[in-house]
Amino acid sequence: MSNSGELNYNSKVEGNIVLTTLEASVNWMRKNSLWPMPMGLACCAIELMAAASSRFDIARFGAEVMRFSPRQSDLLIVAGTVTYKMALATKRIYDQMPDPKWVIAMGACASTGGMYRSYAVLQGIDNLIPVDVYISGCPPRPEALLEALMQLQNKIETEKSLRTLKEEVAA
Amino acid sequence: MSELNALNESYQARFPGSIELKPVFRGETTWLVKTSELAAVLDALNKEGFDFLVDLSTVDNFGEEPRFEVVYELRHTGWNKNLRVKALISEDENEVPTVSHLWRTANWHEREAYDMMGIRFGGHPDLRRILMWEGYPFHPLKKDFPLEGKETEMPDIAFSRPAPLEGGPFVTAPADRSQQREPRARPPEVV
Amino acid sequence: MSLVQELEVKDSAARADELVDNVGEKLVLNMGPSHPSTHGVLRIVLELDGEIITKADPDLGYLHRGDEKIAENMTWTQFIPYTDRLDYLAPLANNVAYACAVEKLMGYELPARAKTIRVICAELARVSAHLLGVGCYAMDCGAMTVFLYTFTEREKIYNLIESLTGARFTTSYTRIGGLARDLPEGWIENLQLFLDQLPEKVGEVDKLLTRSPIFVGRTKDIGIITKEEALNFGLSGPNLRGSGVSYDVRKNQPYLDYADYDFEVPVGSVGDCYDRYLVRMEELRQSIRILKQAIKKLPDGPIFVEDPKNILPKKAEVLSSMEELIQQFMIVTQGVDAPKGEVYFGAENPKGELGFYINSRGGGVPHRLKIRAPSFVNLSILPHLLPGHSVSDTVAILGSLDFVMGECDR
């Protein structure tokens, strides 16, 4: 073992090494590069666009890569009223997204049906797909969306990403 | 207004007894036309220069006979005047002739009227539902259809469930029951 | 040496037969309801022969929320927030149109100040909606920068609207017979500051797009709508004027105090996508003109009509006097007491003529409220317009029609 000394200590790389668990680093990578699928259905989509453009700049949170293909995204932002006609299409898009995936229900309509208590509107997208973060407001301000994104990042941070992976491999 | 008065006189002569001039309300002229003559009157109005069909709506006078009203809002862009033409339809008959060959915009308006009210338009090239999905069994704008909707199921296409009205936004009762009207959630009506 | 070849020219019916024989297998392409260029949830089923569309069948209703049914179960005033969400790019203009429609039914004549403030609201909404329309259209045609520029201007408008109404775009600003509140202090000065810098920004967009070879190539001579077609299909707003029909409700059937303003109605000459874009750009400038005149002429005075039976009393009086308290309670619970009758009122909204047909049987609730949504009518030309174009033109045509599904499906 002629080069074991270098393995033990090397002044050249000192300060450039971070010791962490694999799980924490995976979560860190996931939470800072969320690729949203903007499911812009109604009014909230305009605030979603405002959040993506110059003033609010969702890029500060690493989520600016809006992908209109569910296969390339891992965060579904349901922005707007989900009608019964649209409901199964929304679920299908969610099913097409690869794991791991998260959902933000943006606004009152997506969360509960909001002010549209009528024959045509699904009373909350959580009747069909699991939701991670709900945003109140009709429509929510872009800041509220950014806050939801930060909440989701906190949630991802605590996920047991590798343990579930191990269980899946074992099963 | 003078053009419309002259028009009314000439049409009263042309279609005797089938056009009833309603009292002018807020400066708007309304003709109530007999359903049997509706196609002929609208055809003539189209040739007259009413080149713009602004709107086609339907009204459900539930509990009255005839039950439905079809309302055409016509505009003569040359005169810059609007004229409303109405026709009454009974529930059994439930059909008016299409005007989609005169004003092509009527195509979608009539599909919407069929979807929402269930009124059929004879001779329409493509009378399908437009807002609700194909196969939805109800016509939601009818007065006897509840606001919260009814349960339906179409596998892989769509489903619907009655919406909860309790605790929801304020829903008030219609004007004829103003005694009971208060801003509170109204229990779903059983019709 | 000359080569003479005789060509046999068949009659048109025979040529059509030949064409049918040569057509390959048709491909049915589903576009939407979740597609970035359909501005929401429009679905179009396209039948393609190669790259060329042979049949287009739009499928609407993915955002049908039952607004007209909801209206029948609400008092007149309670429905105002729902009008925000019709054309959610210009909620103030919807508020104004709805309030004017109910006021026509009531027979009100607004005081001068309320009229002018409403004109300011409607025109501000038009600027905001056209900015978004142009920005999104540019993005559909592949120019991202314009979208960011126009959104920056829109944020400034949002700031103005927020200080006026308390919300960024669900404003609910009008009331039956007046306005929710008067202009806040210093608002007009802020509006003036905004208007002073806006023409320059519009000019920037103009420079980026109007002569850009890519943009012109994508839009010129695409989606041509003739005058007759536009009228026959009931188009309204910039889409109608892009086809060369000079019809603007503000000019032809003036409401509020539009008759007092000096502005032009731009019309197109060809009726293609490029013309519709140009009309929108010019309308932006005309709206700025109207806004500047409105600021100059803004009169003082009340913002509500005089009708104690139907207009909410002042809050201070409600809190101190029994009679006003009862009055307030009655109006809030029973709604404005409308007469029996029917009216149609159309207003020139950014997307076209937004009309309300109201059938009232008296009392505080409409018997029937039909919304004539300009986007719905404008889209009805699609099955006629799309065939013959390529799939990539679909995006350009949809963007140029500038529709909003919230209003289209209601």
XYZ file of N, CA, C and O in Angstrom, chain B residues 22 25-26 28 30 46 51-62 64 69 71 73 75 77 80-82 84 86 100-106 108-109 111-112 116-117 126 128-132 140-147 169-175 178-179 181-183 186 189, chain C residues 57-62 64 66 68-70 72-75 78 82 103-107 229-236 240 247 249 251-253 329 333-335 339-345 353 357 359 361-368 370-372 376-377 379-380 383-384 408-410:
560
model
N -93.245 42.856 -28.985
C -93.272 43.020 -27.532
C -93.041 44.492 -27.188
O -92.442 45.224 -27.977
N -88.403 47.559 -24.295
C -87.872 47.641 -22.938
C -86.418 48.064 -23.021
O -85.621 47.416 -23.707
N -86.060 49.174 -22.355
C -84.690 49.696 -22.381
C -84.201 49.885 -23.808
O -83.057 49.560 -24.130
N -84.869 48.214 -26.467
C -84.609 47.012 -27.260
C -85.906 46.472 -27.840
O -86.909 46.355 -27.145
N -88.164 43.582 -29.430
C -88.276 42.131 -29.359
C -89.479 41.673 -30.163
O -90.568 42.230 -30.035
N -82.309 37.505 -42.510
C -80.927 37.330 -42.970
C -80.727 37.997 -44.312
O -79.725 38.672 -44.548
N -76.735 40.624 -40.792
C -75.654 39.720 -41.175
C -74.891 39.181 -39.980
O -73.973 38.416 -40.139
N -75.254 39.582 -38.778
C -74.456 39.212 -37.608
C -75.384 38.621 -36.558
O -76.258 39.318 -36.048
N -75.207 37.343 -36.294
C -75.957 36.726 -35.202
C -75.131 36.899 -33.940
O -74.086 36.271 -33.784
N -75.568 37.788 -33.063
C -74.768 38.080 -31.878
C -74.795 36.897 -30.926
O -73.769 36.435 -30.450
N -75.992 36.404 -30.680
C -76.105 35.412 -29.621
C -77.356 34.589 -29.848
O -78.325 35.049 -30.454
N -77.303 33.371 -29.358
C -78.478 32.516 -29.383
C -78.599 31.933 -27.986
O -77.703 31.230 -27.524
N -79.664 32.269 -27.305
C -79.788 31.712 -25.958
C -81.137 31.036 -25.792
O -82.027 31.155 -26.644
N -81.255 30.340 -24.706
C -82.465 29.597 -24.430
C -82.886 29.899 -22.999
O -82.059 30.140 -22.146
N -84.189 29.882 -22.780
C -84.710 30.128 -21.437
C -85.649 28.987 -21.098
O -86.416 28.526 -21.943
N -85.545 28.517 -19.872
C -86.427 27.456 -19.412
C -87.457 28.068 -18.472
O -87.130 28.488 -17.373
N -88.722 28.151 -18.924
C -89.787 28.629 -18.043
C -90.465 27.424 -17.431
O -91.558 27.035 -17.813
N -89.802 26.820 -16.482
C -90.278 25.562 -15.909
C -91.631 25.771 -15.243
O -91.833 26.739 -14.509
N -94.384 26.293 -16.909
C -95.284 26.994 -17.821
C -95.369 26.207 -19.110
O -94.555 25.346 -19.383
N -87.958 28.838 -24.365
C -87.873 29.982 -25.266
C -86.532 29.903 -25.967
O -85.516 29.628 -25.323
N -83.982 32.371 -28.047
C -83.819 33.806 -28.234
C -82.666 34.057 -29.199
O -81.535 33.642 -28.942
N -80.428 36.932 -30.964
C -80.073 38.352 -30.893
C -79.381 38.684 -32.219
O -78.262 38.252 -32.457
N -78.066 41.330 -35.375
C -77.551 42.678 -35.553
C -77.447 42.997 -37.038
O -76.975 42.191 -37.825
N -75.462 45.207 -39.212
C -74.265 46.038 -39.044
C -74.372 47.318 -39.864
O -73.759 48.319 -39.516
N -76.625 49.367 -37.812
C -76.105 49.391 -36.444
C -77.227 49.224 -35.430
O -77.304 49.940 -34.442
N -78.133 48.293 -35.710
C -79.287 48.072 -34.831
C -79.374 46.591 -34.448
O -79.031 45.723 -35.236
N -79.833 46.364 -33.229
C -80.059 44.997 -32.774
C -81.548 44.677 -32.797
O -82.384 45.553 -32.585
N -84.185 41.475 -31.396
C -84.290 40.182 -30.716
C -85.504 39.441 -31.241
O -86.599 39.996 -31.301
N -87.738 35.983 -30.715
C -87.946 34.888 -29.776
C -88.989 33.919 -30.316
O -89.873 34.306 -31.090
N -78.087 27.432 -38.829
C -76.639 27.379 -39.026
C -76.252 27.523 -40.491
O -75.095 27.770 -40.806
N -77.209 27.375 -41.412
C -76.871 27.614 -42.816
C -76.939 29.103 -43.148
O -76.392 29.546 -44.141
N -77.645 29.879 -42.300
C -77.723 31.320 -42.534
C -76.560 32.038 -41.870
O -75.867 32.836 -42.482
N -76.392 31.758 -40.573
C -75.251 32.299 -39.850
C -74.457 31.093 -39.361
O -74.949 30.323 -38.539
N -73.251 30.943 -39.833
C -72.539 29.723 -39.470
C -72.126 29.716 -38.006
O -71.843 28.683 -37.437
N -72.097 30.897 -37.402
C -71.784 30.942 -35.980
C -72.828 30.200 -35.157
O -72.554 29.730 -34.053
N -74.037 30.060 -35.729
C -75.105 29.405 -34.981
C -74.813 27.928 -34.742
O -75.376 27.330 -33.831
N -72.309 26.349 -33.381
C -71.884 26.035 -32.009
C -72.899 26.515 -30.979
O -73.092 25.893 -29.951
N -73.545 27.658 -31.272
C -74.563 28.134 -30.335
C -75.667 27.088 -30.186
O -76.169 26.845 -29.088
N -75.418 23.866 -30.779
C -74.905 22.697 -30.058
C -74.915 22.960 -28.561
O -75.235 22.077 -27.764
N -74.577 24.196 -28.188
C -74.576 24.517 -26.759
C -76.002 24.480 -26.204
O -76.233 23.952 -25.110
N -77.071 22.154 -23.147
C -77.473 22.694 -21.858
C -78.968 22.553 -21.596
O -79.391 22.390 -20.461
N -79.784 22.661 -22.656
C -81.236 22.678 -22.458
C -81.943 21.479 -23.067
O -83.113 21.250 -22.809
N -74.545 18.758 -37.295
C -73.678 18.011 -36.393
C -74.117 18.274 -34.951
O -73.414 18.908 -34.191
N -74.188 17.605 -31.650
C -73.585 16.816 -30.570
C -73.476 17.706 -29.353
O -73.631 18.915 -29.425
N -73.136 17.100 -28.217
C -72.831 17.898 -27.038
C -71.555 18.682 -27.296
O -70.690 18.248 -28.049
N -71.447 19.822 -26.634
C -70.232 20.612 -26.882
C -69.484 20.902 -25.588
O -68.252 20.862 -25.566
N -70.193 21.147 -24.499
C -69.491 21.482 -23.253
C -69.360 20.255 -22.344
O -68.286 19.978 -21.829
N -70.442 19.544 -22.127
C -70.344 18.315 -21.351
C -69.862 17.203 -22.282
O -69.841 17.346 -23.493
N -77.965 20.236 -18.081
C -77.838 20.875 -16.770
C -78.525 22.224 -16.596
O -78.787 22.608 -15.471
N -78.817 22.954 -17.649
C -79.420 24.271 -17.414
C -80.933 24.214 -17.257
O -81.563 25.233 -17.025
N -81.526 23.033 -17.395
C -82.960 22.926 -17.141
C -83.219 23.244 -15.675
O -82.430 22.910 -14.801
N -84.369 23.867 -15.427
C -84.638 24.317 -14.057
C -84.823 23.145 -13.108
O -84.661 23.309 -11.896
N -85.214 21.982 -13.601
C -85.427 20.877 -12.684
C -84.158 20.060 -12.459
O -84.201 19.009 -11.831
N -83.047 20.547 -12.970
C -81.766 19.895 -12.698
C -81.092 20.653 -11.555
O -80.968 21.866 -11.612
N -80.688 19.957 -10.501
C -80.139 20.684 -9.354
C -78.747 21.230 -9.631
O -77.985 20.645 -10.410
N -78.427 22.326 -8.970
C -77.119 22.962 -9.165
C -75.980 22.008 -8.831
O -74.953 21.989 -9.497
N -70.292 28.257 -0.570
C -70.594 29.672 -0.771
C -72.095 29.888 -0.676
O -72.868 28.966 -0.855
N -72.481 31.104 -0.375
C -73.897 31.372 -0.148
C -74.712 31.046 -1.371
O -74.387 31.435 -2.486
N -75.773 30.344 -1.160
C -76.686 30.023 -2.234
C -78.062 30.458 -1.792
O -78.529 30.063 -0.737
N -78.676 31.298 -2.572
C -79.985 31.795 -2.173
C -81.058 31.145 -3.014
O -80.799 30.637 -4.096
N -82.256 31.170 -2.509
C -83.359 30.546 -3.221
C -83.835 31.467 -4.331
O -83.577 32.661 -4.300
N -84.536 30.920 -5.342
C -85.038 31.767 -6.422
C -85.969 32.860 -5.908
O -86.477 32.792 -4.794
N -86.200 33.845 -6.772
C -86.901 35.053 -6.349
C -88.318 34.776 -5.873
O -88.835 35.478 -5.013
N -88.855 34.377 -1.984
C -88.002 35.358 -1.314
C -88.241 35.372 0.189
O -87.437 35.873 0.949
N -89.407 34.827 0.651
C -89.675 34.791 2.087
C -88.597 33.990 2.822
O -88.202 34.318 3.921
N -85.551 33.488 1.796
C -84.221 33.732 1.295
C -83.312 34.334 2.353
O -83.579 35.378 2.916
N -82.256 33.656 2.667
C -81.254 34.159 3.585
C -79.916 33.654 3.084
O -79.844 32.604 2.465
N -78.875 34.347 3.364
C -77.585 33.891 2.854
C -77.049 32.717 3.655
O -76.189 32.857 4.491
N -78.185 26.203 1.216
C -79.528 25.681 1.035
C -79.424 24.170 0.886
O -78.581 23.673 0.142
N -82.197 20.543 -3.255
C -83.615 20.352 -3.513
C -83.853 18.970 -4.072
O -83.092 18.470 -4.879
N -61.587 19.075 -35.482
C -62.784 19.003 -34.646
C -62.436 19.442 -33.229
O -61.915 18.652 -32.444
N -62.681 20.709 -32.898
C -62.372 21.167 -31.540
C -63.314 20.537 -30.517
O -64.500 20.342 -30.796
N -62.766 20.221 -29.383
C -63.551 19.647 -28.303
C -63.413 20.579 -27.104
O -62.329 20.751 -26.566
N -64.522 21.203 -26.729
C -64.462 22.194 -25.643
C -64.973 21.573 -24.349
O -65.223 20.388 -24.256
N -65.132 22.426 -23.380
C -65.827 22.017 -22.170
C -64.926 21.484 -21.087
O -65.408 21.083 -20.040
N -63.613 21.482 -21.293
C -62.735 20.985 -20.251
C -62.629 21.966 -19.088
O -62.055 21.647 -18.071
N -65.584 23.756 -18.330
C -66.984 24.162 -18.136
C -67.318 24.043 -16.660
O -67.342 22.957 -16.113
N -70.026 25.696 -15.132
C -71.429 25.901 -14.795
C -71.757 27.299 -14.318
O -72.635 27.480 -13.483
N -73.376 29.725 -15.700
C -74.734 30.214 -15.961
C -75.721 29.602 -14.977
O -76.672 30.249 -14.554
N -75.486 28.360 -14.610
C -76.350 27.721 -13.605
C -76.116 28.353 -12.236
O -77.063 28.594 -11.479
N -74.859 28.619 -11.932
C -74.538 29.247 -10.648
C -75.221 30.611 -10.549
O -75.784 30.967 -9.517
N -77.983 31.606 -11.715
C -79.415 31.513 -11.420
C -79.659 31.251 -9.942
O -80.790 31.321 -9.473
N -78.627 30.884 -9.203
C -78.778 30.579 -7.791
C -78.149 31.632 -6.905
O -77.846 31.370 -5.750
N -77.911 32.804 -7.463
C -77.224 33.839 -6.698
C -77.894 35.183 -6.920
O -78.558 35.386 -7.919
N -77.637 36.102 -5.989
C -78.122 37.459 -6.222
C -77.212 38.128 -7.245
O -76.119 37.647 -7.536
N -73.751 38.930 -5.918
C -72.918 37.773 -5.599
C -72.242 37.196 -6.826
O -71.239 36.497 -6.710
N -67.698 35.858 -9.928
C -67.605 34.838 -10.973
C -67.249 35.452 -12.320
O -66.663 34.785 -13.161
N -77.101 47.130 -14.874
C -77.585 48.509 -14.776
C -78.520 48.857 -15.926
O -79.466 49.633 -15.751
N -78.273 48.256 -17.078
C -79.202 48.483 -18.186
C -80.566 47.918 -17.820
O -81.601 48.535 -18.092
N -80.578 46.768 -17.188
C -81.834 46.181 -16.743
C -82.499 47.072 -15.706
O -83.718 47.300 -15.728
N -81.695 47.614 -14.786
C -82.234 48.464 -13.731
C -82.643 49.832 -14.263
O -83.410 50.545 -13.610
N -82.083 50.217 -15.411
C -82.379 51.538 -15.957
C -81.580 52.649 -15.313
O -82.036 53.784 -15.244
N -66.609 35.920 -44.096
C -66.505 34.806 -43.148
C -66.520 35.311 -41.719
O -67.197 34.767 -40.852
N -65.759 36.385 -41.487
C -65.655 36.897 -40.124
C -67.026 37.292 -39.590
O -67.373 36.990 -38.454
N -67.833 37.953 -40.436
C -69.169 38.344 -39.987
C -70.064 37.130 -39.832
O -70.795 36.983 -38.855
N -69.985 36.235 -40.799
C -70.859 35.070 -40.782
C -70.586 34.175 -39.585
O -71.492 33.568 -39.027
N -69.317 34.085 -39.188
C -68.976 33.272 -38.035
C -69.099 34.054 -36.732
O -68.761 33.536 -35.672
N -69.545 35.294 -36.817
C -69.809 36.051 -35.601
C -68.576 36.450 -34.836
O -68.646 36.691 -33.634
N -67.430 36.535 -35.509
C -66.226 36.951 -34.789
C -66.408 38.370 -34.262
O -67.210 39.140 -34.779
N -65.652 38.699 -33.239
C -65.729 40.053 -32.715
C -64.358 40.440 -32.189
O -63.461 39.607 -32.082
N -62.236 40.229 -35.602
C -63.126 40.767 -36.634
C -62.443 41.927 -37.350
O -62.447 42.020 -38.575
N -65.750 47.286 -36.925
C -66.846 47.261 -35.958
C -66.268 47.186 -34.560
O -65.568 46.235 -34.208
N -67.640 47.938 -30.581
C -68.826 48.316 -29.803
C -68.629 49.686 -29.176
O -69.563 50.467 -29.042
N -67.288 52.223 -30.454
C -67.585 53.269 -31.432
C -69.013 53.160 -31.932
O -69.701 54.164 -32.078
N -69.454 51.916 -32.246
C -70.718 51.748 -32.949
C -71.928 51.815 -32.035
O -72.985 52.288 -32.433
N -71.809 51.271 -30.828
C -72.908 51.383 -29.879
C -72.318 51.826 -28.550
O -72.228 51.031 -27.626
N -79.078 45.185 5.431
C -79.384 43.764 5.577
C -80.259 43.281 4.429
O -80.013 42.221 3.833
N -79.016 40.480 1.725
C -79.619 39.149 1.708
C -80.541 38.939 0.517
O -80.569 37.859 -0.057
N -81.327 39.974 0.155
C -82.299 39.783 -0.909
C -81.739 40.108 -2.282
O -82.272 39.651 -3.273
N -80.712 40.895 -2.316
C -80.176 41.305 -3.596
C -80.852 42.558 -4.093
O -81.890 42.984 -3.580
N -86.182 44.986 -11.975
C -87.512 44.886 -12.586
C -87.622 43.641 -13.467
O -86.639 42.972 -13.752
N -88.848 43.371 -13.883
C -89.085 42.260 -14.788
C -88.716 42.717 -16.195
O -88.986 43.852 -16.556
N -88.111 41.844 -16.954
C -87.786 42.223 -18.321
C -86.570 41.493 -18.821
O -85.997 40.660 -18.118
N -86.202 41.799 -20.061
C -85.023 41.158 -20.609
C -84.190 42.185 -21.359
O -84.715 43.063 -22.033
N -82.869 42.068 -21.190
C -81.974 42.988 -21.885
C -80.785 42.195 -22.415
O -80.449 41.125 -21.921
N -80.185 42.749 -23.456
C -78.898 42.258 -23.907
C -77.931 43.427 -23.851
O -78.258 44.520 -24.311
N -76.786 43.201 -23.255
C -75.777 44.259 -23.258
C -74.450 43.662 -23.698
O -74.000 42.651 -23.151
N -66.595 40.924 -28.244
C -67.805 41.443 -27.610
C -68.291 40.486 -26.542
O -68.784 39.400 -26.836
N -76.991 38.324 -21.854
C -78.430 38.348 -22.074
C -79.075 38.003 -20.740
O -78.830 36.935 -20.180
N -82.489 37.578 -18.490
C -83.928 37.418 -18.443
C -84.318 37.460 -16.977
O -83.962 36.577 -16.206
N -87.192 37.972 -13.868
C -88.611 37.937 -13.498
C -88.860 38.816 -12.291
O -89.814 38.625 -11.555
N -87.943 39.738 -12.065
C -88.051 40.605 -10.901
C -87.356 39.982 -9.707
O -87.141 38.778 -9.658
N -86.973 40.845 -8.759
C -86.324 40.339 -7.557
C -84.819 40.285 -7.691
O -84.244 40.818 -8.636
N -84.193 39.641 -6.744
C -82.747 39.726 -6.622
C -81.963 38.686 -7.374
O -80.742 38.660 -7.287
N -82.654 37.798 -8.101
C -81.956 36.682 -8.742
C -82.307 36.659 -10.214
O -83.464 36.834 -10.572
N -81.332 36.461 -11.102
C -81.682 36.349 -12.520
C -82.445 35.054 -12.793
O -82.160 34.027 -12.176
N -83.423 35.147 -13.694
C -84.104 33.924 -14.109
C -83.226 33.143 -15.072
O -83.158 31.928 -15.035
N -82.537 33.889 -15.943
C -81.598 33.268 -16.866
C -80.547 34.304 -17.180
O -80.864 35.467 -17.434
N -77.438 34.524 -19.746
C -76.640 33.891 -20.783
C -75.431 34.767 -21.031
O -75.558 35.979 -21.183
N -74.275 34.149 -21.058
C -73.051 34.890 -21.314
C -72.646 34.642 -22.755
O -72.427 33.500 -23.150
N -72.575 35.711 -23.523
C -72.100 35.579 -24.896
C -70.590 35.747 -24.834
O -70.056 36.843 -24.781
N -65.620 31.830 -27.208
C -66.405 30.697 -27.706
C -66.762 30.913 -29.174
O -66.572 30.029 -30.009
N -67.245 32.111 -29.472
C -67.661 32.396 -30.835
C -66.448 32.465 -31.763
O -66.478 31.958 -32.885
N -63.715 30.876 -31.554
C -63.160 29.560 -31.826
C -64.013 28.773 -32.807
O -63.534 27.819 -33.411
N -65.281 29.162 -32.959
C -66.161 28.345 -33.787
C -65.739 28.370 -35.252
O -66.227 27.586 -36.048
N -63.022 24.818 -37.229
C -63.211 23.710 -38.172
C -63.176 24.169 -39.619
O -62.861 23.397 -40.516
N -63.499 25.441 -39.837
C -63.482 25.985 -41.196
C -62.088 26.488 -41.572
O -61.660 26.389 -42.715
N -64.526 30.796 -22.685
C -65.078 29.976 -23.761
C -66.006 28.899 -23.200
O -67.096 28.688 -23.708
N -65.564 28.230 -22.143
C -66.363 27.125 -21.606
C -67.330 27.570 -20.523
O -68.312 26.899 -20.275
N -67.047 28.651 -19.863
C -67.854 29.240 -18.791
C -68.095 28.282 -17.625
O -68.512 27.234 -17.673
